[in-house]
Short mmCIF file of C-alpha atoms and ligand atoms in Angstrom, two decimals:
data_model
loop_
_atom_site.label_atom_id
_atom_site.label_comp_id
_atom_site.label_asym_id
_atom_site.label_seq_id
_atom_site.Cartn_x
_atom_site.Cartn_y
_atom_site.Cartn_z
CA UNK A 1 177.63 -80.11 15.16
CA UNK A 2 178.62 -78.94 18.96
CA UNK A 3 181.24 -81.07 20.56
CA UNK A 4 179.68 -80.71 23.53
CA UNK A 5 177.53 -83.76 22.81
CA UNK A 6 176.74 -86.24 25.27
CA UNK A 7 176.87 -90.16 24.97
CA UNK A 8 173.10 -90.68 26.35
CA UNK A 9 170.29 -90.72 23.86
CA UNK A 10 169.30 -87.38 22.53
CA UNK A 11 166.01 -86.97 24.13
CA UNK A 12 164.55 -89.00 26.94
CA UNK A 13 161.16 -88.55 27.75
CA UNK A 14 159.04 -89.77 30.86
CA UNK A 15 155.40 -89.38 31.74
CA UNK A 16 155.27 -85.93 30.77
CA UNK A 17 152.57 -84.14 30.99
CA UNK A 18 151.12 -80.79 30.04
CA UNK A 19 147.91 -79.21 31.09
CA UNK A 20 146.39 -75.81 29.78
CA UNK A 21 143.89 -75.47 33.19
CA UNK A 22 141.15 -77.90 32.40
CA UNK A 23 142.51 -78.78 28.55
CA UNK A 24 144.96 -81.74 29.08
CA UNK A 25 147.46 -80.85 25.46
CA UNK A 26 149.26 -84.44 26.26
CA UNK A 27 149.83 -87.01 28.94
CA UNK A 28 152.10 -89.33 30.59
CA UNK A 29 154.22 -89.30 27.61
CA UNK A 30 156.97 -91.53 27.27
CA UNK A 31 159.94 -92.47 24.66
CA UNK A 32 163.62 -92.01 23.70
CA UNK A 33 165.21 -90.53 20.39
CA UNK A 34 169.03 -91.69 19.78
CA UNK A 35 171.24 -89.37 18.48
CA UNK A 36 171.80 -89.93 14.71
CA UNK A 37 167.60 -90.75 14.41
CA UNK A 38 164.98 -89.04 12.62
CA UNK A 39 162.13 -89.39 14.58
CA UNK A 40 158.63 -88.77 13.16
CA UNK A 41 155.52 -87.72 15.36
CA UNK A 42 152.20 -88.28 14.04
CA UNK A 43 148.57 -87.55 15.32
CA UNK A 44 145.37 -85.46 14.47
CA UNK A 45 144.68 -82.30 14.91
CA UNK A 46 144.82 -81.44 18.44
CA UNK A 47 146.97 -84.48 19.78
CA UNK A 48 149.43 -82.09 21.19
CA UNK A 49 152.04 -82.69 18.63
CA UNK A 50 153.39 -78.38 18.91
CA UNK A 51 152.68 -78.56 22.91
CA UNK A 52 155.05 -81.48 22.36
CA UNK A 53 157.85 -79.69 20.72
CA UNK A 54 157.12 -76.47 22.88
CA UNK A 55 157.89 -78.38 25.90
CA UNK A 56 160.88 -79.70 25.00
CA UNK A 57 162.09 -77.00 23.28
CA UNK A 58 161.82 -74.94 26.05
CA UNK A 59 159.58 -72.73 25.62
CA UNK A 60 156.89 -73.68 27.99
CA UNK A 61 156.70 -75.57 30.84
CA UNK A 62 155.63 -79.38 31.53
CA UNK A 63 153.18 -79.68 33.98
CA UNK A 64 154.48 -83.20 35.13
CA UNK A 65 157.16 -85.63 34.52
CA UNK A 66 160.53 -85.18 33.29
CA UNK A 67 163.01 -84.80 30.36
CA UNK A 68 166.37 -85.10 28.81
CA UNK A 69 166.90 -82.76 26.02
CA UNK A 70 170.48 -83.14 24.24
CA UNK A 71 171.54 -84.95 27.78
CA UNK A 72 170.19 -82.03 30.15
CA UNK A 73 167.33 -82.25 32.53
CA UNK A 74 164.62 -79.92 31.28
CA UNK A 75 164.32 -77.45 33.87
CA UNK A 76 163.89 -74.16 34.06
CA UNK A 77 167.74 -73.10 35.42
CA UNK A 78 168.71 -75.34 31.76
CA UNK A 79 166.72 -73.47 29.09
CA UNK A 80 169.27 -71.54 28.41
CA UNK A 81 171.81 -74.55 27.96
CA UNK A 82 168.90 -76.98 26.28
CA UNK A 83 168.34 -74.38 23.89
CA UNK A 84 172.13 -73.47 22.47
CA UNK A 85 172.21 -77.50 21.65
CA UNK A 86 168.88 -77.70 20.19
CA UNK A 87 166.75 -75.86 17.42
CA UNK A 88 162.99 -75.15 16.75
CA UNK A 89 161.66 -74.79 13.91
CA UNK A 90 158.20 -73.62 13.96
CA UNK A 91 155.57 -74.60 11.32
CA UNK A 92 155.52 -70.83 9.89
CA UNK A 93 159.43 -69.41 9.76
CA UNK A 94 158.73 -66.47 11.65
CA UNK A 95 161.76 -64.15 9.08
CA UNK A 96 161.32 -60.94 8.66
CA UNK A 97 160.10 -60.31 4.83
CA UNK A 98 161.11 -56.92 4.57
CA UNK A 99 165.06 -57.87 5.13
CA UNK A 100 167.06 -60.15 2.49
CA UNK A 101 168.11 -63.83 3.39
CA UNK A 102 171.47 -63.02 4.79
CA UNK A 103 170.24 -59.75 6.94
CA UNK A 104 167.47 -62.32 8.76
CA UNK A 105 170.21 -65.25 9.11
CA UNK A 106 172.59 -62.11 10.35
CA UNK A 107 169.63 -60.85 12.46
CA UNK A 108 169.10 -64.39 13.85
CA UNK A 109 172.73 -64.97 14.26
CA UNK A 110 173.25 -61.87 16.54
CA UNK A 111 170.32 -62.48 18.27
CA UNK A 112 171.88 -65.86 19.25
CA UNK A 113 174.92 -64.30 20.03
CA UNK A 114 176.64 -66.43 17.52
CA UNK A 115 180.74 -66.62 16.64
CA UNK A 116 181.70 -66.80 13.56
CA UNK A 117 178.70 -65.65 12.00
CA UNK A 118 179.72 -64.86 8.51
CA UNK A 119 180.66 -68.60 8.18
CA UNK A 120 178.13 -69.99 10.23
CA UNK A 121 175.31 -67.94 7.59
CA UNK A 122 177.25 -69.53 4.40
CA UNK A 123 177.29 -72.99 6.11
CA UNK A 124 173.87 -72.94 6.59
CA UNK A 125 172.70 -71.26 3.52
CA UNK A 126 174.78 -74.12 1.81
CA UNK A 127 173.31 -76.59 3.46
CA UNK A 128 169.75 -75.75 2.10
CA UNK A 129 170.89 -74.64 -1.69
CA UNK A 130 170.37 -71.03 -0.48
CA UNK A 131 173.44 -69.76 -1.48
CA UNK A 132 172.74 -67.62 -4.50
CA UNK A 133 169.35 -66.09 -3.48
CA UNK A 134 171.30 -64.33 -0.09
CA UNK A 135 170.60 -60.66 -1.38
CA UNK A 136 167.31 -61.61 -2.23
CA UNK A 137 164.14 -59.84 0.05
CA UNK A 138 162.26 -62.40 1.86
CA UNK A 139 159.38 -61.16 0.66
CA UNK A 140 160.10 -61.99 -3.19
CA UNK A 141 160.67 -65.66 -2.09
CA UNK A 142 157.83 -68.71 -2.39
CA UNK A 143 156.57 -70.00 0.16
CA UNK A 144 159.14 -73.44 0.14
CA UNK A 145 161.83 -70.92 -0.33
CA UNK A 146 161.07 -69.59 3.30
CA UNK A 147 160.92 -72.71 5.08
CA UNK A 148 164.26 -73.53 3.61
CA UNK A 149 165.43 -70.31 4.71
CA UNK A 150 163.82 -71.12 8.41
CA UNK A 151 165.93 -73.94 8.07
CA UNK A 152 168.70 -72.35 7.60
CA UNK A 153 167.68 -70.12 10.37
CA UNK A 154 167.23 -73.24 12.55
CA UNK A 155 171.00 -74.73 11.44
CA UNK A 156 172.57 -71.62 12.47
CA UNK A 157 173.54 -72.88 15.51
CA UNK A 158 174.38 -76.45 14.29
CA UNK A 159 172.43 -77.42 16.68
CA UNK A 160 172.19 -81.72 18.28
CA UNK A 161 168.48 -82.04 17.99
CA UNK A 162 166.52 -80.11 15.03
CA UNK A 163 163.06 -80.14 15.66
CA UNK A 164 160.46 -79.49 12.87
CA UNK A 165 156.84 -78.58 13.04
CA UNK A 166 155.31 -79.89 10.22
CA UNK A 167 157.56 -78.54 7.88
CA UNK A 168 156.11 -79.20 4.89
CA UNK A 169 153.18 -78.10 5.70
CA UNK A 170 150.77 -75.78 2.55
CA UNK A 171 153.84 -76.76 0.59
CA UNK A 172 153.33 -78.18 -3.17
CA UNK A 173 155.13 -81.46 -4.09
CA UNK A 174 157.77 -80.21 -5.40
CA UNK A 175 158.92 -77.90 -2.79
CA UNK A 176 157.65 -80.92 -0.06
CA UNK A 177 160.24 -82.74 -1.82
CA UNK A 178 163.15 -80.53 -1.71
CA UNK A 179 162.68 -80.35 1.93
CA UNK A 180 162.68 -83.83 2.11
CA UNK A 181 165.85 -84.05 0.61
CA UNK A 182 167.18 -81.35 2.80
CA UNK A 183 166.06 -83.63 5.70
CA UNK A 184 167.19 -86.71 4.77
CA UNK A 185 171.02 -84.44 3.57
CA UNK A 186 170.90 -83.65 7.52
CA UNK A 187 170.50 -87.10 8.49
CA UNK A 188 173.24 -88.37 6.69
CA UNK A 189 175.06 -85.15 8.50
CA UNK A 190 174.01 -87.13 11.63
CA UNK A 191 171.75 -84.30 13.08
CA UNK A 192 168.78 -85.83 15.38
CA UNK A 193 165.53 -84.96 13.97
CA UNK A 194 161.91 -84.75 16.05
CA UNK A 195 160.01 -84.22 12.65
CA UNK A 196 155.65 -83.64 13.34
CA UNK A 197 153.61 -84.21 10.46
CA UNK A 198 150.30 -85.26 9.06
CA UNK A 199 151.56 -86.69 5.66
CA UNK A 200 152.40 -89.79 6.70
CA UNK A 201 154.45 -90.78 3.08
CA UNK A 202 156.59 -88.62 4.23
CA UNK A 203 156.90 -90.10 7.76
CA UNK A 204 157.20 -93.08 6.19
CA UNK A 205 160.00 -92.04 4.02
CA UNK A 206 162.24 -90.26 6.20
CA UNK A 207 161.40 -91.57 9.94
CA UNK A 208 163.70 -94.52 11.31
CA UNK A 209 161.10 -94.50 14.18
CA UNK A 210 157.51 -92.92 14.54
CA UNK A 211 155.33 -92.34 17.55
CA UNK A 212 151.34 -92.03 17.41
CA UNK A 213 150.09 -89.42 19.55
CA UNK A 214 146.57 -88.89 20.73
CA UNK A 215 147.25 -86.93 24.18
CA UNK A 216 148.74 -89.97 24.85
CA UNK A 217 151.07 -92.06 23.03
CA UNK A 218 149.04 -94.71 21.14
CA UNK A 219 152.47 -96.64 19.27
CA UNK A 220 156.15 -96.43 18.53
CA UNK A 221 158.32 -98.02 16.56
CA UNK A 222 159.48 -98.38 13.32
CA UNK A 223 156.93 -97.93 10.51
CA UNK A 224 157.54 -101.85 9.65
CA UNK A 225 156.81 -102.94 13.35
CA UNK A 226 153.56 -101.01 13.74
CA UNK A 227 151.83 -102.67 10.44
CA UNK A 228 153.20 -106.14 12.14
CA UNK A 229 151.36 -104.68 15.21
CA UNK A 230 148.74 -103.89 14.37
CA UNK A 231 148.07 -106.12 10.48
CA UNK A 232 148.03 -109.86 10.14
CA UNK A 233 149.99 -110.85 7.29
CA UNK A 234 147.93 -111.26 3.74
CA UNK A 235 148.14 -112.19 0.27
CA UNK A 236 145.65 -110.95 -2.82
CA UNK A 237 144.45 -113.72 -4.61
CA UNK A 238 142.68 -113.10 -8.22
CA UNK A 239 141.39 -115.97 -10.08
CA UNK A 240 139.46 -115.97 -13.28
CA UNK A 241 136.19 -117.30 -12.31
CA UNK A 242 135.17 -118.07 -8.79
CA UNK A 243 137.01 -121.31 -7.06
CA UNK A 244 134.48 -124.02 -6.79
CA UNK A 245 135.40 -124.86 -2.96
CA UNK A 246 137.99 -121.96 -2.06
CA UNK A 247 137.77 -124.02 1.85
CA UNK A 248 139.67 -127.03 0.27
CA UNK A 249 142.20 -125.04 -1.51
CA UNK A 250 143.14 -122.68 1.09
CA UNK A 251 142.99 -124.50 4.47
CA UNK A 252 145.60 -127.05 3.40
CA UNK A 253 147.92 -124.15 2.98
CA UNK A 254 150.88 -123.78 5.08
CA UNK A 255 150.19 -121.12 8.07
CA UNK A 256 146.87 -120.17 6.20
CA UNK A 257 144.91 -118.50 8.70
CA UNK A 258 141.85 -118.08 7.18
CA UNK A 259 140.41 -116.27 4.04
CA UNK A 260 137.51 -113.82 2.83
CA UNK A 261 136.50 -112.23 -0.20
CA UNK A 262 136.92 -108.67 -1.22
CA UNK A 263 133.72 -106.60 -2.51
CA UNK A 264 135.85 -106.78 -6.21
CA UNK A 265 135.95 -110.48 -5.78
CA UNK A 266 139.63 -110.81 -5.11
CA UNK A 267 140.77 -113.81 -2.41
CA UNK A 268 142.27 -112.39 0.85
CA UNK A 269 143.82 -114.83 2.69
CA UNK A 270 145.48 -113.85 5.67
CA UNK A 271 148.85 -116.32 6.79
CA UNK A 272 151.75 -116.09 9.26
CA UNK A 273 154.13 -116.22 6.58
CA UNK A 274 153.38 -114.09 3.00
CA UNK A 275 156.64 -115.93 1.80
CA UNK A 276 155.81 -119.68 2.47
CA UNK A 277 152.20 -119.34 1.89
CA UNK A 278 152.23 -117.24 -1.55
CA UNK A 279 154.10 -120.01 -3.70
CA UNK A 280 152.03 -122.94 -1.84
CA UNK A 281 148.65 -121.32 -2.81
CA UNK A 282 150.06 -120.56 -6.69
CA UNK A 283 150.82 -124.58 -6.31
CA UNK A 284 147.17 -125.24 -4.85
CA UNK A 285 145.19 -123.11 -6.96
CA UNK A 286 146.85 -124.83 -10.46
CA UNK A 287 146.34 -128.17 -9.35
CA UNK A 288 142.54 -127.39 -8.11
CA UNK A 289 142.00 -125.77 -11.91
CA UNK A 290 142.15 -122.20 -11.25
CA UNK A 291 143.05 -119.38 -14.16
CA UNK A 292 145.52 -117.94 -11.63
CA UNK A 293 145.27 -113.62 -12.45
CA UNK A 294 147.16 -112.57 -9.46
CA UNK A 295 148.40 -113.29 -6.75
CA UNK A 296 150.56 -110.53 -4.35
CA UNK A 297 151.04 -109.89 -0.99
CA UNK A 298 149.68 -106.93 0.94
CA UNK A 299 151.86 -104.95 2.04
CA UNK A 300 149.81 -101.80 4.19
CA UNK A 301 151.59 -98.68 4.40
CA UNK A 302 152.06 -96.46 7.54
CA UNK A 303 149.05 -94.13 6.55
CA UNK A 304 147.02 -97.95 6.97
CA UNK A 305 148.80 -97.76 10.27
CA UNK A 306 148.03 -94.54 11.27
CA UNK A 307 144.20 -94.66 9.96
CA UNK A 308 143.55 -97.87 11.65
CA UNK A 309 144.32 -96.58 14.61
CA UNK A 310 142.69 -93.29 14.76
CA UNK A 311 139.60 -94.91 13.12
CA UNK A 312 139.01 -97.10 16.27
CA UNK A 313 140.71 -94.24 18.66
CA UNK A 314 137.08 -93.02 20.22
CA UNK A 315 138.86 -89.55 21.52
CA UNK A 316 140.22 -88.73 17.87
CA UNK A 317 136.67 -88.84 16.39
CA UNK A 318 134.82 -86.50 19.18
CA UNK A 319 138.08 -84.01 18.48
P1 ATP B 401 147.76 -79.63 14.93
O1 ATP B 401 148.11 -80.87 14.17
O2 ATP B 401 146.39 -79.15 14.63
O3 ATP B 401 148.82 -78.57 14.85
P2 ATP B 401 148.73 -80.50 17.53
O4 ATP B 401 148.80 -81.98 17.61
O5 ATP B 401 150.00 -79.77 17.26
O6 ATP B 401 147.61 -80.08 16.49
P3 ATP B 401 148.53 -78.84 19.85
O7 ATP B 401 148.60 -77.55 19.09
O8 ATP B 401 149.72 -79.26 20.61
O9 ATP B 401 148.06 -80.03 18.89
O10 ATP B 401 147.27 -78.73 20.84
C1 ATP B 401 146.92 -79.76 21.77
C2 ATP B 401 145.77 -79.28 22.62
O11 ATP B 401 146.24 -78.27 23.52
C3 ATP B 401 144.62 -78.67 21.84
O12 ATP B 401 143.42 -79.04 22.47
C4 ATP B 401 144.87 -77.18 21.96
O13 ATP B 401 143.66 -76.47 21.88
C5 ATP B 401 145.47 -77.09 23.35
N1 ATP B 401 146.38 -75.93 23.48
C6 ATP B 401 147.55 -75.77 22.81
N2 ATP B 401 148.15 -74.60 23.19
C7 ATP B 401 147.32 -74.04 24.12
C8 ATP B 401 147.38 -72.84 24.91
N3 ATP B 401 148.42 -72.00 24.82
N4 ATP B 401 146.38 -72.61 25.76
C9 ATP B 401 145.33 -73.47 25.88
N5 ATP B 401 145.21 -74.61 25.17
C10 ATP B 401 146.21 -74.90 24.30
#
C-alpha cells in the first residue's frame, strides 16, 4: 500500500449531492469509511449507488457538498492526486480481450505511468491466483476470470481505497465466492473497501459497516445494529397442540412484550431480551402442560433489513 497514507479516515463524506439536470442521482449524502474497513453500499436499482462511486472516484463532478477521498478534498485541481491513492473498479472490467492477462495489466500499468511494473503485474496477479493464466488471451477466460483480472487491474497501483461496483455481479456461486475470498484476502491486507452490491449475503458477509441508499441515505451501521434498529427482539415458539390460555403463560414472562401467532401456528413472542426470556418461557410452557417442539430465537438477516426498509420506502416502489 502507498506510504503516503494519511491518519484521517479514508473517505469523509458530507451532504453531497449530484444532479443530472432535473434527475437528482443522490442527495445530501453523508458518512465516513476508516481505513482498514470494508464498507458495503446497498440500494435498488437506481439509488445512485455508481453516481456514488463516480463521484468519488473522480470521475464526475458533485453538484454540492464536499469530500475527503484518501485524506484529499475532492476537487477538481486533486483528481489527479485522489486518483493515484485510490482505484475503481467498474462493474464490467473494461480489458481488452484480444491481448493476454499480462499485456492488459502491462497496458494498464503504462497507462498509469507505473514503476516497477514487472513486479507490480506479478504482485497483483498473485494476489488474485492469476499467476499461471498470464499468457492466456482475455478472451479465452470466464467471465469470473475477468473480474479477477479487473482486480488485478484495479491493485496495480496498490491503491488506499479499492472501490468495487458490484463485483460479483452475473457471476455463478462459485466464482461469487472466489471473489469473496479475494475480498476478504485484501481486507486482511488492510486495503479500504467501498464494495456496492445487491446480494446482500454477501454484504452481510464481508461488510464491517453498510449504508442503505435510496438517493438519500436511509441507514448505516453495522449489519447487527440495523436489525436492532429496525427489529424488536423475538423468539419462535412451537408447541404440540395449541396452549389453552397462551395470555397467562406469556405475559408473566420476563421482558415479554407481547405475542402473536404465525399463519403455521408457531408462537412469536417478541421480548427485550431473547436470552432471559427464551429459558423463562421453556420453564412456563412445561409447568402450564405444553409438548414443547421448539423454541429459537429469530435472528433476521441483513436482506430482512434491507427488504423492510425498501418495502415501506414509497420512492423505491414508484422506481
Ligand atoms: P443500479 O443498481 O441499477 O446499478 P445505481 O444505484 O448504481 O443503480 P445509478 O446508476 O447511480 O444507480 O443511477 C442513479 C440515478 O441517476 C438513476 O436515475 C440514473 O438514471 C441517473 N443517472 C445516472 N447516470 C446518469 C447520467 N450520466 N445522466 C443522467 N442520469 C444519470
Amino acid at each position: 500500500m502507498s506510504t503516503e497514507r494519511t491518519t484521517g479516515p479514508a473517505l469523509v463524506v458530507q451532504n453531497l449531492t449530484k444532479r443530472f439536470g432535473e434527475r437528482t442521482a443522490f442527495s445530501e449524502v453523508s458518512f465516513e469509511v476508516a481505513y482498514g474497513e470494508v464498507f458495503g453500499f446497498l440500494g435498488p436499482n437506481g439509488a445512485g449507488k455508481t453516481t456514488t462511486v463516480r463521484t468519488l472516484g473522480t470521475l464526475i463532478a458533485p453538484t454540492s457538498g464536499a469530500a475527503t477521498v484518501a485524506g484529499l478534498p475532492l476537487s477538481a485541481d486533486n483528481g489527479v492526486a485522489i486518483r493515484s491513492r485510490i482505484a475503481v473498479m467498474p462493474e464490467s472490467p473494461g480489458l481488452y480481450l484480444r491481448l493476454s492477462v499480462a499485456e492488459n495489466l502491462s497496458y494498464f500499468a503504462g497507462l498509469y505511468e507505473l514503476p516497477d511494473r514487472r513486479a507490480r503485474i506479478e504482485r497483483a496477479l498473485r494476489s488474485v491466483g492469476l499467476e499461471h493464466r498470464a499468457d492466456d488471451l482475455c478472451r479465452s477466460l470466464s467471465k469470473g476470470l475477468r473480474q479477477r483480472v479487473g482486480l488485478a487491474r484495479a491493485l496495480l497501483t496498490d491503491p488506499q481505497v479499492l472501490f468495487l461496483d458490484e463485483p460479483t455481479s452475473g457471476l455463478d456461486p462459485v466464482a461469487a465466492r472466489e471473489v469473496h475470498d479475494l475480498i476478504d484476502a485484501l481486507r486482511k491486507r488492510g486495503v479500504t473497501i467501498f464494495l456496492t452490491t445487491h446480494r446482500l449475503a454477501e454484504a452481510e458477509q464481508l461488510c464491517d459497516r453498510v449504508g442503505i441508499l435510496n438517493t438519500t441515505l436511509r441507514m448505516i451501521g453495522r449489519p447487527d445494529e440495523l436489525r436492532e434498529q429496525l427489529f424488536s427482539k423475538s423468539i419462535e415458539i412451537r408447541t404440540r397442540a395449541p396452549l389453552a390460555d397462551p395470555d397467562e403463560v406469556f405475559a408473566a414472562l420476563p421482558g415479554a412484550e407481547g405475542w402473536q401467532r404465525s399463519e403455521d401456528g408457531a408462537y412469536v413472542l417478541s421480548v427485550t431480551d431473547a436470552d432471559t426470556a427464551a429459558p423463562a418461557a421453556a420453564r412456563a410452557l412445561v409447568t402450564a402442560g405444553a409438548d414443547l417442539l421448539a423454541l429459537t430465537p429469530i435472528r433476521h438477516s441483513l436482506e430482512d433489513v434491507y427488504l423492510q426498509l425498501i418495502d415501506t420506502d414509497v420512492e423505491a416502489q414508484q422506481r
